[in-house]
PDB file of C-alpha atoms in Angstrom:
ATOM      1  CA  UNK A   1       0.000   0.000   0.000  1.00 58.00           C
ATOM      2  CA  UNK A   2       1.972   2.999  -1.266  1.00 90.00           C
ATOM      3  CA  UNK A   3      -0.713   5.326   0.102  1.00 95.00           C
ATOM      4  CA  UNK A   4       0.997   5.064   3.505  1.00 95.00           C
ATOM      5  CA  UNK A   5       4.206   6.583   2.134  1.00 96.00           C
ATOM      6  CA  UNK A   6       2.170   9.255   0.342  1.00 97.00           C
ATOM      7  CA  UNK A   7       0.241  10.049   3.539  1.00 97.00           C
ATOM      8  CA  UNK A   8       3.502  10.285   5.473  1.00 96.00           C
ATOM      9  CA  UNK A   9       4.922  12.688   2.892  1.00 96.00           C
ATOM     10  CA  UNK A  10       1.741  14.801   3.016  1.00 97.00           C
ATOM     11  CA  UNK A  11       1.937  14.963   6.806  1.00 95.00           C
ATOM     12  CA  UNK A  12       5.616  15.925   6.779  1.00 94.00           C
ATOM     13  CA  UNK A  13       5.105  18.648   4.181  1.00 94.00           C
ATOM     14  CA  UNK A  14       1.915  19.983   5.807  1.00 93.00           C
ATOM     15  CA  UNK A  15       3.748  20.140   9.131  1.00 91.00           C
ATOM     16  CA  UNK A  16       6.622  22.097   7.511  1.00 92.00           C
ATOM     17  CA  UNK A  17       4.190  24.526   5.869  1.00 89.00           C
ATOM     18  CA  UNK A  18       2.205  25.021   9.075  1.00 87.00           C
ATOM     19  CA  UNK A  19       5.315  25.689  11.144  1.00 86.00           C
ATOM     20  CA  UNK A  20       6.576  28.154   8.527  1.00 90.00           C
ATOM     21  CA  UNK A  21       3.294  30.037   9.034  1.00 86.00           C
ATOM     22  CA  UNK A  22       3.714  29.938  12.820  1.00 87.00           C
ATOM     23  CA  UNK A  23       1.123  27.231  13.444  1.00 86.00           C
ATOM     24  CA  UNK A  24       1.765  24.348  15.817  1.00 84.00           C
ATOM     25  CA  UNK A  25      -1.327  22.268  14.995  1.00 88.00           C
ATOM     26  CA  UNK A  26      -3.388  21.623  11.882  1.00 92.00           C
ATOM     27  CA  UNK A  27      -7.129  20.879  11.743  1.00 94.00           C
ATOM     28  CA  UNK A  28      -7.528  20.073   8.042  1.00 96.00           C
ATOM     29  CA  UNK A  29      -5.394  19.226   5.037  1.00 97.00           C
ATOM     30  CA  UNK A  30      -6.891  19.344   1.557  1.00 97.00           C
ATOM     31  CA  UNK A  31      -5.182  17.419  -1.218  1.00 98.00           C
ATOM     32  CA  UNK A  32      -5.942  17.219  -4.930  1.00 98.00           C
ATOM     33  CA  UNK A  33      -5.651  13.718  -6.377  1.00 98.00           C
ATOM     34  CA  UNK A  34      -5.928  13.117 -10.101  1.00 97.00           C
ATOM     35  CA  UNK A  35      -7.913  10.217 -11.457  1.00 96.00           C
ATOM     36  CA  UNK A  36      -4.743   8.802 -13.082  1.00 96.00           C
ATOM     37  CA  UNK A  37      -2.407   9.432 -10.117  1.00 95.00           C
ATOM     38  CA  UNK A  38      -2.594   5.804  -9.025  1.00 94.00           C
ATOM     39  CA  UNK A  39      -3.865   6.718  -5.560  1.00 96.00           C
ATOM     40  CA  UNK A  40      -6.953   5.187  -3.955  1.00 95.00           C
ATOM     41  CA  UNK A  41      -8.616   8.035  -2.008  1.00 95.00           C
ATOM     42  CA  UNK A  42     -10.119   5.775   0.688  1.00 96.00           C
ATOM     43  CA  UNK A  43      -6.780   4.044   1.247  1.00 96.00           C
ATOM     44  CA  UNK A  44      -5.060   7.437   1.437  1.00 97.00           C
ATOM     45  CA  UNK A  45      -7.590   8.584   4.051  1.00 96.00           C
ATOM     46  CA  UNK A  46      -7.010   5.480   6.144  1.00 96.00           C
ATOM     47  CA  UNK A  47      -3.226   5.790   5.840  1.00 97.00           C
ATOM     48  CA  UNK A  48      -3.429   9.475   6.814  1.00 97.00           C
ATOM     49  CA  UNK A  49      -5.329   8.584   9.996  1.00 95.00           C
ATOM     50  CA  UNK A  50      -2.671   6.030  10.928  1.00 94.00           C
ATOM     51  CA  UNK A  51       0.347   8.193  10.048  1.00 95.00           C
ATOM     52  CA  UNK A  52      -0.872  11.430  11.698  1.00 94.00           C
ATOM     53  CA  UNK A  53      -0.628  10.093  15.273  1.00 91.00           C
ATOM     54  CA  UNK A  54       2.109  11.765  17.287  1.00 88.00           C
ATOM     55  CA  UNK A  55       2.481  14.673  14.841  1.00 88.00           C
ATOM     56  CA  UNK A  56       1.211  18.262  14.683  1.00 85.00           C
ATOM     57  CA  UNK A  57      -1.546  16.833  12.498  1.00 92.00           C
ATOM     58  CA  UNK A  58      -2.766  14.332  15.113  1.00 92.00           C
ATOM     59  CA  UNK A  59      -6.264  15.814  15.084  1.00 91.00           C
ATOM     60  CA  UNK A  60      -6.314  16.815  11.430  1.00 95.00           C
ATOM     61  CA  UNK A  61      -8.926  15.763   8.918  1.00 96.00           C
ATOM     62  CA  UNK A  62      -7.918  14.880   5.343  1.00 98.00           C
ATOM     63  CA  UNK A  63     -10.089  16.164   2.503  1.00 98.00           C
ATOM     64  CA  UNK A  64      -9.424  14.589  -0.892  1.00 98.00           C
ATOM     65  CA  UNK A  65     -10.522  16.522  -3.973  1.00 98.00           C
ATOM     66  CA  UNK A  66     -10.666  14.094  -6.877  1.00 97.00           C
ATOM     67  CA  UNK A  67      -9.630  15.609 -10.208  1.00 97.00           C
ATOM     68  CA  UNK A  68     -11.005  13.925 -13.339  1.00 97.00           C
ATOM     69  CA  UNK A  69      -8.639  13.066 -16.167  1.00 97.00           C
ATOM     70  CA  UNK A  70      -9.229  15.422 -19.095  1.00 97.00           C
ATOM     71  CA  UNK A  71      -7.473  15.528 -22.459  1.00 97.00           C
ATOM     72  CA  UNK A  72      -7.450  18.191 -25.174  1.00 97.00           C
ATOM     73  CA  UNK A  73      -8.062  17.555 -28.850  1.00 96.00           C
ATOM     74  CA  UNK A  74      -6.221  20.129 -30.943  1.00 93.00           C
ATOM     75  CA  UNK A  75      -7.951  19.469 -34.288  1.00 93.00           C
ATOM     76  CA  UNK A  76     -11.460  20.176 -32.962  1.00 93.00           C
ATOM     77  CA  UNK A  77     -10.626  22.198 -29.798  1.00 95.00           C
ATOM     78  CA  UNK A  78     -12.533  19.809 -27.556  1.00 94.00           C
ATOM     79  CA  UNK A  79     -11.675  18.897 -23.960  1.00 96.00           C
ATOM     80  CA  UNK A  80     -12.884  15.427 -23.047  1.00 96.00           C
ATOM     81  CA  UNK A  81     -12.818  12.930 -20.178  1.00 96.00           C
ATOM     82  CA  UNK A  82     -10.407  10.055 -20.743  1.00 95.00           C
ATOM     83  CA  UNK A  83     -11.723   7.787 -17.973  1.00 90.00           C
ATOM     84  CA  UNK A  84     -10.045   4.805 -16.330  1.00 88.00           C
ATOM     85  CA  UNK A  85      -8.455   2.992 -17.985  1.00 90.00           C
ATOM     86  CA  UNK A  86      -7.631   6.058 -20.055  1.00 92.00           C
ATOM     87  CA  UNK A  87      -8.881   6.276 -23.621  1.00 93.00           C
ATOM     88  CA  UNK A  88      -7.245   9.145 -25.515  1.00 94.00           C
ATOM     89  CA  UNK A  89      -9.518   9.280 -28.565  1.00 94.00           C
ATOM     90  CA  UNK A  90     -11.613  12.386 -29.017  1.00 95.00           C
ATOM     91  CA  UNK A  91     -15.313  11.497 -28.901  1.00 94.00           C
ATOM     92  CA  UNK A  92     -16.132  14.431 -31.169  1.00 94.00           C
ATOM     93  CA  UNK A  93     -13.755  13.956 -34.137  1.00 94.00           C
ATOM     94  CA  UNK A  94     -12.399  10.445 -33.439  1.00 94.00           C
ATOM     95  CA  UNK A  95      -8.746  11.569 -33.444  1.00 94.00           C
ATOM     96  CA  UNK A  96      -6.098  10.539 -30.886  1.00 95.00           C
ATOM     97  CA  UNK A  97      -4.822  13.054 -28.357  1.00 93.00           C
ATOM     98  CA  UNK A  98      -1.569  13.151 -26.409  1.00 91.00           C
ATOM     99  CA  UNK A  99      -2.406  16.371 -24.535  1.00 95.00           C
ATOM    100  CA  UNK A 100      -3.470  15.330 -21.032  1.00 96.00           C
ATOM    101  CA  UNK A 101      -4.717  18.475 -19.269  1.00 96.00           C
ATOM    102  CA  UNK A 102      -5.555  17.037 -15.842  1.00 97.00           C
ATOM    103  CA  UNK A 103      -5.678  13.794 -13.941  1.00 96.00           C
ATOM    104  CA  UNK A 104      -2.143  13.249 -12.656  1.00 96.00           C
ATOM    105  CA  UNK A 105      -2.277  15.726  -9.771  1.00 97.00           C
ATOM    106  CA  UNK A 106      -1.104  14.792  -6.290  1.00 97.00           C
ATOM    107  CA  UNK A 107      -0.672  17.998  -4.327  1.00 96.00           C
ATOM    108  CA  UNK A 108      -1.523  19.755  -1.125  1.00 96.00           C
ATOM    109  CA  UNK A 109      -4.175  22.353  -1.949  1.00 96.00           C
ATOM    110  CA  UNK A 110      -4.652  23.818   1.519  1.00 94.00           C
ATOM    111  CA  UNK A 111      -3.897  23.594   5.213  1.00 94.00           C
ATOM    112  CA  UNK A 112      -6.101  24.949   7.979  1.00 93.00           C
ATOM    113  CA  UNK A 113      -4.578  25.683  11.374  1.00 89.00           C
ATOM    114  CA  UNK A 114      -6.210  24.394  14.534  1.00 84.00           C
ATOM    115  CA  UNK A 115      -7.929  27.262  16.281  1.00 79.00           C
ATOM    116  CA  UNK A 116      -8.369  27.387  20.013  1.00 59.00           C
TER     117      UNK A 116
END
């Protein structure tokens, strides 16, 4: 389960960012996870709960924003969902696309400090 290593990295980075802003505890971390990132959101949530113990994020809640995989078709200027497994053929003009616009994200989108 590689989600545990991802959760640990999220916790470490969120802790660094919070401390840089003068915060000792975090209440919520929001992450953006692309449909093609190879991350199972439920497994990431479980791993986050396990890995947060004993850190500044011990009471933090993880919010996962799932980003759909979208590709761009240059010939007809159409953005389309590629799905899982990905299918990179434009549904409008039936041409292949290699321009993936979203779906691989794995990033911290926000951190909320714990307020007293």
